Amino acid sequence: MSKKPLFQRIALIGFGLIGSSLARVVRRDGLAGHVCGCARTDKTLAKARELGLADSFTTDPAKAAEGADLVVLSTPHGVYRAIAEAIAPHLKPGAIVTDVGSVKRAAIRDVAPHLPAGVHFVPAHPIAGTEHSGPEAGFEQLFADRWCILTPPPGTDEGAIERVAELWRRAGMTIEMMDAGHHDAVMAITSHLPHLIAYTIVGTATDLEEHLKSEVIKFSAAGFRDFTRIAASDPVMWRDVFLNNREAVLEMLGRFSEDLTRLQRAIRWGEGDVLLDLFTRTRAIRRGVIDAKQA
Ligand code: NAP
């Protein structure tokens, strides 16, 4: 790995799982002359300081962004707009602003209009994560061998796109370029719907009568526990994902509900061939995921 800094000063606004994992990569490979870590609370910053993950720390996004040639937003989506407004007057000409959010059309809607001319916005989404939050949950291998999707609006400065792409390549990711709307549709089915289903199943189990509920935990290895892992994901982040990718999620949810009703009917009428056909096709998808090294 090269030790030549890609950026003079990086501001990491949001210092949780994703922000702190990126900080670890930046530290490991010397990708920045100076890293400023920014979080909402002193508690998070104290932890980040203890872990030695940045050179300076602040709870003020405007201070973090001052003089930075790269600003990375790694907060829940709900505060994007307020942060963009707060940092805008403090960004230096030519600075690059990027984000790591799970919804890209809304990221462009909430950030781009507030940035001054001469500042480049390159929306990004590293497809890597866990159900854990906070700076202590991060690790430098989080991004290794995963995809990072960039969704720059037409006309975005090519040099800025390339610099953001190079940052994620150094983290071990492979870059894919995509239209923001297409990204949101793909994520609605590959990420957002699975989380919604997990939250629903675990919620349904939580509402069961007491005597059934205790058995759910005891025998969770039968399949339920895999859903509990996903349903343990950060509530604020996921609220914001659904509120900001409403259309695409509702479209996929509609299709899913139709398919679920079809299965319900097949079970009711004893149509084993319908069940067998689906379960056979879905096995092949799993093999595809393993072959693509995304398991
Ligand atoms: P996280 O661990 O909960 O961290 C969020 C961070 O944002 C915390 O450091 C929090 O500070 C900070 N923050 C919140 N409001 C802020 C504000 N107003 N000003 C400055 N900092 C603020 O979340 P995460 O999992 O890293 O997710 C962050 C982003 O990454 C989300 O947009 C999410 O969509 C995206 N993403 C997540 C995953 C995943 O699997 N988790 C994967 C890909 C992308 P405090 O701790 O002080 O509150």
Short mmCIF file of C-alpha atoms in Angstrom, two decimals, residues 97-236:
data_model
loop_
_atom_site.label_atom_id
_atom_site.label_comp_id
_atom_site.label_asym_id
_atom_site.label_seq_id
_atom_site.Cartn_x
_atom_site.Cartn_y
_atom_site.Cartn_z
CA VAL A 97 -17.82 16.65 -0.26
CA THR A 98 -18.86 13.01 -0.31
CA ASP A 99 -21.12 10.79 1.78
CA VAL A 100 -21.58 7.11 2.56
CA GLY A 101 -25.37 7.03 2.85
CA SER A 102 -27.59 4.15 1.83
CA VAL A 103 -29.98 6.30 -0.25
CA LYS A 104 -28.56 8.39 -3.07
CA ARG A 105 -31.34 10.44 -4.72
CA ALA A 106 -32.22 11.97 -1.36
CA ALA A 107 -28.52 12.58 -0.62
CA ILE A 108 -28.22 14.66 -3.78
CA ARG A 109 -31.50 16.44 -2.97
CA ASP A 110 -30.44 17.31 0.59
CA VAL A 111 -26.76 18.17 0.10
CA ALA A 112 -26.03 19.47 -3.42
CA PRO A 113 -28.23 22.61 -3.43
CA HIS A 114 -26.51 23.97 -0.30
CA LEU A 115 -22.91 23.69 -1.48
CA PRO A 116 -21.20 26.75 -2.98
CA ALA A 117 -20.04 26.84 -6.59
CA GLY A 118 -16.56 25.34 -6.97
CA VAL A 119 -17.18 22.67 -4.32
CA HIS A 120 -17.69 19.18 -5.75
CA PHE A 121 -20.27 16.71 -4.39
CA VAL A 122 -19.57 13.04 -5.14
CA PRO A 123 -22.24 10.83 -3.53
CA ALA A 124 -20.96 7.37 -2.58
CA HIS A 125 -22.23 4.22 -0.91
CA PRO A 126 -19.77 1.63 0.36
CA ILE A 127 -21.76 -1.61 0.37
CA ALA A 128 -20.35 -2.91 3.63
CA GLY A 129 -21.64 -2.88 7.16
CA THR A 130 -22.64 -4.73 10.28
CA GLU A 131 -25.48 -4.38 12.77
CA HIS A 132 -23.14 -2.59 15.21
CA SER A 133 -22.75 1.17 15.72
CA GLY A 134 -20.21 3.59 17.14
CA PRO A 135 -16.43 4.10 16.77
CA GLU A 136 -15.54 0.96 18.72
CA ALA A 137 -17.56 -1.13 16.23
CA GLY A 138 -15.42 -0.06 13.27
CA PHE A 139 -12.57 -2.10 11.76
CA GLU A 140 -10.23 -1.48 8.86
CA GLN A 141 -11.17 -4.63 6.94
CA LEU A 142 -14.87 -3.68 6.80
CA PHE A 143 -14.62 -2.51 3.19
CA ALA A 144 -12.19 -5.13 1.87
CA ASP A 145 -13.39 -6.97 -1.24
CA ARG A 146 -16.76 -5.19 -1.27
CA TRP A 147 -18.37 -2.82 -3.78
CA CYS A 148 -18.55 0.93 -3.51
CA ILE A 149 -21.18 2.61 -5.67
CA LEU A 150 -20.64 6.21 -6.80
CA THR A 151 -23.64 8.15 -8.11
CA PRO A 152 -22.28 11.53 -9.27
CA PRO A 153 -24.92 13.67 -10.99
CA PRO A 154 -24.16 14.44 -14.67
CA GLY A 155 -21.55 17.18 -14.97
CA THR A 156 -19.71 16.33 -11.74
CA ASP A 157 -15.99 17.14 -11.94
CA GLU A 158 -14.16 14.02 -13.20
CA GLY A 159 -11.10 14.71 -11.08
CA ALA A 160 -13.21 14.83 -7.91
CA ILE A 161 -14.94 11.57 -8.83
CA GLU A 162 -11.58 9.91 -9.40
CA ARG A 163 -10.18 11.07 -6.05
CA VAL A 164 -13.19 9.71 -4.14
CA ALA A 165 -12.99 6.48 -6.15
CA GLU A 166 -9.29 6.16 -5.27
CA LEU A 167 -10.02 6.61 -1.55
CA TRP A 168 -12.42 3.65 -1.60
CA ARG A 169 -10.06 1.59 -3.77
CA ARG A 170 -7.38 2.07 -1.09
CA ALA A 171 -9.94 0.72 1.41
CA GLY A 172 -10.08 -2.44 -0.71
CA MET A 173 -13.31 -1.72 -2.57
CA THR A 174 -14.23 -2.10 -6.24
CA ILE A 175 -15.94 0.92 -7.76
CA GLU A 176 -19.20 0.84 -9.68
CA MET A 177 -20.76 3.97 -11.19
CA MET A 178 -24.52 4.23 -11.25
CA ASP A 179 -27.40 6.63 -11.64
CA ALA A 180 -28.75 7.56 -8.18
CA GLY A 181 -32.30 6.39 -8.97
CA HIS A 182 -31.02 3.03 -10.19
CA HIS A 183 -28.93 2.66 -7.04
CA ASP A 184 -31.99 3.31 -4.86
CA ALA A 185 -34.07 0.70 -6.71
CA VAL A 186 -31.31 -1.91 -6.43
CA MET A 187 -30.82 -1.21 -2.71
CA ALA A 188 -34.58 -1.30 -2.08
CA ILE A 189 -34.61 -5.00 -2.94
CA THR A 190 -31.11 -6.08 -1.85
CA SER A 191 -30.91 -4.19 1.44
CA HIS A 192 -33.94 -2.16 2.46
CA LEU A 193 -36.64 -4.80 1.97
CA PRO A 194 -34.64 -7.53 3.78
CA HIS A 195 -34.24 -5.17 6.75
CA LEU A 196 -37.97 -4.35 6.72
CA ILE A 197 -38.84 -8.05 6.67
CA ALA A 198 -36.42 -8.76 9.53
CA TYR A 199 -37.81 -5.90 11.62
CA THR A 200 -41.34 -7.23 10.93
CA ILE A 201 -40.64 -10.87 11.85
CA VAL A 202 -38.85 -9.94 15.03
CA GLY A 203 -41.66 -7.48 15.84
CA THR A 204 -44.28 -10.19 15.25
CA ALA A 205 -42.40 -12.53 17.59
CA THR A 206 -42.15 -9.81 20.22
CA ASP A 207 -45.92 -9.44 20.19
CA LEU A 208 -46.58 -13.16 20.77
CA GLU A 209 -48.13 -14.44 23.97
CA GLU A 210 -45.57 -14.86 26.78
CA HIS A 211 -45.39 -18.68 26.67
CA LEU A 212 -44.57 -18.64 22.94
CA LYS A 213 -42.15 -15.71 23.18
CA SER A 214 -39.74 -17.52 25.51
CA GLU A 215 -39.61 -20.48 23.14
CA VAL A 216 -38.75 -18.16 20.25
CA ILE A 217 -35.46 -17.20 21.90
CA LYS A 218 -34.71 -20.73 23.07
CA PHE A 219 -35.17 -22.28 19.63
CA SER A 220 -33.97 -19.30 17.60
CA ALA A 221 -31.25 -21.35 15.85
CA ALA A 222 -34.05 -22.77 13.70
CA GLY A 223 -33.83 -19.63 11.52
CA PHE A 224 -35.14 -16.76 13.64
CA ARG A 225 -31.71 -15.72 14.92
CA ASP A 226 -30.52 -14.70 11.44
CA PHE A 227 -33.37 -12.19 11.33
CA THR A 228 -32.57 -10.91 14.83
CA ARG A 229 -29.07 -9.98 13.67
CA ILE A 230 -30.42 -7.79 10.87
CA ALA A 231 -33.19 -6.41 13.09
CA ALA A 232 -30.55 -5.28 15.61
CA SER A 233 -29.34 -2.65 13.11
CA ASP A 234 -29.34 0.99 14.11
CA PRO A 235 -32.95 2.25 14.48
CA VAL A 236 -32.21 5.89 13.56
#
